[in-house]
Tab-separated table of C-alpha atoms in Angstrom:
chain	number	residue	atom	x	y	z
W	1	MET	CA	195.093	10.837	15.021
W	2	ARG	CA	195.702	13.525	12.390
W	3	ARG	CA	195.914	16.218	15.044
W	4	ASP	CA	198.348	14.218	17.194
W	5	LEU	CA	200.605	13.401	14.246
W	6	GLN	CA	200.683	17.018	13.109
W	7	GLU	CA	201.569	18.191	16.619
W	8	VAL	CA	204.527	15.800	16.720
W	9	ARG	CA	205.697	17.092	13.340
W	10	ARG	CA	205.468	20.710	14.471
W	11	SER	CA	207.735	19.900	17.416
W	12	LEU	CA	210.609	18.702	15.203
W	13	PRO	CA	213.596	21.088	15.172
W	14	PRO	CA	214.888	22.463	11.845
W	15	ASP	CA	218.077	20.381	11.886
W	16	VAL	CA	216.045	17.163	12.254
W	17	LEU	CA	213.833	18.182	9.326
W	18	ALA	CA	216.854	19.005	7.159
W	19	ALA	CA	218.541	15.669	7.934
W	20	ALA	CA	215.291	13.825	7.185
W	21	GLY	CA	215.091	15.534	3.788
W	22	GLU	CA	218.596	14.428	2.833
W	23	ALA	CA	217.918	10.857	3.974
W	24	LEU	CA	214.612	10.719	2.074
W	25	ALA	CA	216.375	11.814	-1.106
W	26	ARG	CA	218.949	9.020	-0.768
W	27	ARG	CA	216.387	6.354	0.093
W	28	THR	CA	213.976	7.279	-2.691
W	29	LEU	CA	216.693	7.073	-5.340
W	30	GLU	CA	217.344	3.522	-4.105
W	31	LEU	CA	213.780	2.408	-4.908
W	32	GLU	CA	213.846	-0.703	-7.067
W	33	GLU	CA	211.128	0.857	-9.234
W	34	LEU	CA	213.595	3.576	-10.275
W	35	ALA	CA	216.797	1.519	-10.313
W	36	PRO	CA	216.407	0.175	-13.889
W	37	PHE	CA	216.170	3.723	-15.216
W	38	LEU	CA	219.008	5.169	-13.141
W	39	ALA	CA	221.589	2.415	-13.651
W	40	PRO	CA	224.656	3.705	-15.572
W	41	SER	CA	224.175	1.107	-18.308
W	42	THR	CA	220.736	2.518	-19.141
W	43	ALA	CA	221.617	6.172	-18.790
W	44	ASP	CA	222.488	6.562	-22.485
W	45	GLU	CA	220.745	8.950	-24.820
W	46	GLY	CA	218.258	6.401	-26.115
W	47	ALA	CA	217.015	5.213	-22.717
W	48	ARG	CA	213.480	6.082	-21.665
W	49	ARG	CA	213.315	8.729	-18.981
W	50	PRO	CA	211.245	7.682	-15.991
W	51	THR	CA	208.463	9.978	-14.789
W	52	VAL	CA	207.890	10.591	-11.097
W	53	ALA	CA	204.901	12.518	-9.782
W	54	ALA	CA	206.091	14.196	-6.601
W	55	TYR	CA	205.139	17.247	-4.525
W	56	VAL	CA	206.679	20.264	-2.811
W	57	SER	CA	206.631	19.758	0.948
W	58	MET	CA	205.250	22.473	3.181
W	59	GLY	CA	205.607	23.305	6.848
W	60	SER	CA	206.781	20.368	8.936
W	61	GLU	CA	206.166	17.700	6.270
W	62	PRO	CA	209.153	15.468	5.467
W	63	PRO	CA	211.187	17.817	3.237
W	64	THR	CA	211.224	17.058	-0.487
W	65	GLY	CA	213.475	19.845	-1.814
W	66	ALA	CA	216.661	17.769	-1.968
W	67	LEU	CA	214.738	14.836	-3.438
W	68	LEU	CA	213.223	16.905	-6.257
W	69	ASP	CA	216.626	18.247	-7.258
W	70	ARG	CA	218.308	14.839	-7.168
W	71	LEU	CA	215.584	13.224	-9.227
W	72	ARG	CA	215.919	15.955	-11.827
W	73	GLU	CA	219.728	15.718	-11.832
W	74	ALA	CA	219.407	11.940	-12.386
W	75	GLY	CA	217.428	12.557	-15.575
W	76	VAL	CA	214.001	11.810	-14.117
W	77	ARG	CA	211.029	13.749	-15.474
W	78	VAL	CA	209.386	15.162	-12.346
W	79	LEU	CA	205.762	16.301	-12.292
W	80	LEU	CA	204.448	18.495	-9.475
W	81	PRO	CA	200.828	19.176	-8.512
W	82	VAL	CA	198.986	22.426	-9.043
W	83	LEU	CA	195.925	22.821	-6.821
W	84	MET	CA	192.774	23.718	-8.749
W	85	PRO	CA	189.779	25.620	-7.290
W	86	ASP	CA	187.812	22.382	-6.765
W	87	ASN	CA	190.743	20.804	-4.833
W	88	ASP	CA	191.615	18.486	-7.718
W	89	LEU	CA	195.216	18.487	-8.982
W	90	ASP	CA	196.640	19.606	-12.299
W	91	TRP	CA	200.315	18.809	-13.007
W	92	ALA	CA	203.323	20.711	-14.351
W	93	PRO	CA	207.003	19.800	-14.854
W	94	TYR	CA	209.554	20.615	-12.172
W	95	GLU	CA	212.170	22.931	-13.701
W	96	GLY	CA	214.134	23.775	-10.569
W	97	ALA	CA	213.497	25.487	-7.235
W	98	ASP	CA	213.814	28.914	-8.846
W	99	ARG	CA	210.770	28.098	-11.014
W	100	LEU	CA	208.463	27.468	-8.052
W	101	VAL	CA	205.958	30.194	-7.224
W	102	PRO	CA	203.881	30.820	-4.088
W	103	ALA	CA	200.273	29.661	-4.268
W	104	GLY	CA	197.319	29.470	-1.912
W	105	TRP	CA	197.377	27.654	1.438
W	106	GLY	CA	201.145	28.148	1.763
W	107	LEU	CA	201.868	25.922	-1.230
W	108	HIS	CA	204.557	26.362	-3.856
W	109	GLU	CA	203.791	25.301	-7.398
W	110	PRO	CA	205.726	25.054	-10.663
W	111	ALA	CA	205.434	28.064	-12.951
W	112	GLY	CA	205.605	26.044	-16.173
W	113	GLU	CA	203.056	24.630	-18.591
W	114	ARG	CA	200.002	22.932	-17.101
W	115	LEU	CA	199.661	19.374	-18.415
W	116	GLY	CA	196.178	18.536	-17.127
W	117	PRO	CA	194.925	16.237	-14.355
W	118	GLN	CA	195.465	13.135	-16.509
W	119	ALA	CA	199.238	13.758	-16.716
W	120	VAL	CA	199.727	11.825	-13.474
W	121	THR	CA	198.731	8.625	-15.282
W	122	GLN	CA	202.082	8.808	-17.142
W	123	ALA	CA	204.045	8.401	-13.903
W	124	ASP	CA	206.108	5.302	-13.166
W	125	VAL	CA	206.193	6.248	-9.473
W	126	VAL	CA	203.778	8.522	-7.586
W	127	LEU	CA	205.196	10.000	-4.382
W	128	LEU	CA	202.380	10.824	-1.985
W	129	PRO	CA	202.196	13.064	1.063
W	130	GLY	CA	200.615	11.593	4.152
W	131	LEU	CA	200.572	11.573	7.922
W	132	ALA	CA	200.904	7.833	8.522
W	133	VAL	CA	200.675	4.406	6.923
W	134	ASP	CA	199.975	1.018	8.420
W	135	ARG	CA	201.426	-2.434	7.817
W	136	ASP	CA	198.756	-3.141	5.188
W	137	GLY	CA	199.674	-0.048	3.173
W	138	VAL	CA	196.669	2.032	4.268
W	139	ARG	CA	197.715	5.690	3.987
W	140	LEU	CA	196.330	8.388	6.253
W	141	GLY	CA	196.234	11.682	4.349
W	142	ARG	CA	195.520	15.155	5.617
W	143	GLY	CA	191.818	14.897	4.828
W	144	GLY	CA	191.543	17.299	1.885
W	145	GLY	CA	190.681	14.627	-0.666
W	146	SER	CA	192.969	15.873	-3.468
W	147	TYR	CA	195.037	12.710	-3.556
W	148	ASP	CA	191.969	10.480	-3.262
W	149	ARG	CA	190.999	11.919	-6.657
W	150	VAL	CA	194.481	11.296	-8.008
W	151	LEU	CA	194.411	7.665	-6.882
W	152	GLU	CA	190.929	7.180	-8.317
W	153	ARG	CA	192.150	8.654	-11.633
W	154	LEU	CA	195.076	6.225	-11.701
W	155	ASP	CA	192.687	3.336	-11.027
W	156	ARG	CA	190.291	4.354	-13.801
W	157	ALA	CA	193.166	4.651	-16.265
W	158	GLY	CA	194.600	1.273	-15.294
W	159	ALA	CA	197.896	3.068	-14.689
W	160	PRO	CA	200.601	0.753	-13.306
W	161	ALA	CA	202.263	3.459	-11.187
W	162	HIS	CA	203.968	2.428	-7.959
W	163	LEU	CA	202.473	4.348	-5.029
W	164	VAL	CA	204.967	5.468	-2.395
W	165	VAL	CA	204.229	7.655	0.643
W	166	LEU	CA	206.980	9.800	2.211
W	167	LEU	CA	206.954	9.812	6.014
W	168	PHE	CA	208.997	10.075	9.175
W	169	ASP	CA	210.003	6.777	10.799
W	170	ALA	CA	207.491	6.918	13.661
W	171	GLU	CA	204.616	7.359	11.210
W	172	VAL	CA	204.705	3.735	10.026
W	173	ARG	CA	202.026	2.322	12.330
W	174	ASP	CA	200.415	-1.031	13.041
W	175	GLU	CA	197.014	0.306	11.998
W	176	VAL	CA	195.400	3.511	10.748
W	177	PRO	CA	191.693	4.180	10.062
W	178	ALA	CA	190.571	3.093	6.585
W	179	GLU	CA	187.626	4.032	4.387
W	180	PRO	CA	186.151	1.712	1.719
W	181	HIS	CA	187.459	3.972	-1.089
W	182	ASP	CA	191.052	4.037	0.199
W	183	ARG	CA	193.646	2.681	-2.203
W	184	ARG	CA	196.627	1.082	-0.516
W	185	VAL	CA	200.176	2.152	-1.288
W	186	HIS	CA	202.953	-0.192	-2.310
W	187	ALA	CA	205.667	1.270	-0.095
W	188	ALA	CA	206.689	4.007	2.303
W	189	VAL	CA	210.039	5.755	2.299
W	190	THR	CA	211.266	7.078	5.641
W	191	PRO	CA	214.696	8.408	6.625
W	192	SER	CA	215.682	4.938	7.879
W	193	GLY	CA	214.665	2.970	4.780
W	194	VAL	CA	212.014	1.596	2.441
W	195	HIS	CA	209.005	-0.239	3.895
W	196	ARG	CA	207.157	-2.614	1.535
W	197	PHE	CA	203.523	-3.644	1.942
W	198	ARG	CA	201.778	-6.779	0.758
W	199	HIS	CA	198.121	-6.461	-0.192
């Protein structure tokens, strides 16, 4: 299933990818989990800034560049992952596209201060990469295990973060394979809208 989904992604033309990125940015900013923080009435100097853990898309993943910039412009504190040698994730603040540096495996990572793996537990919303999700909220990742560790860390900390996977429309499936350790996500954002899961 992973191979088939990745092949479909690789076949998408650049203009389709670009349009998907713009739509994902709009849809994500409409999430009800972010709305209380982004409403004009709460955007005063004393309001708490929300924190979103996101990621820099690579290759034919649903593009996140526009989303990262819009979150930052809206006053959201954005954390991005930094891949460590053991495949776990450290986190650093997003300070703009010009502060992203090339890293291994074709990744781009923030150049700023490393905050430690536990920083993700401060997030109100965690945006996850994936290849598919099913109607029960089971997310199919790429198989590297980095985000399994992140989700386990959130569980151990009792963090109330909302888990949202970013996908293309056709990647919301009736069923995907699940492992006993899989943690279900609360929602998926695709270019056509927000999909909520009950579990």
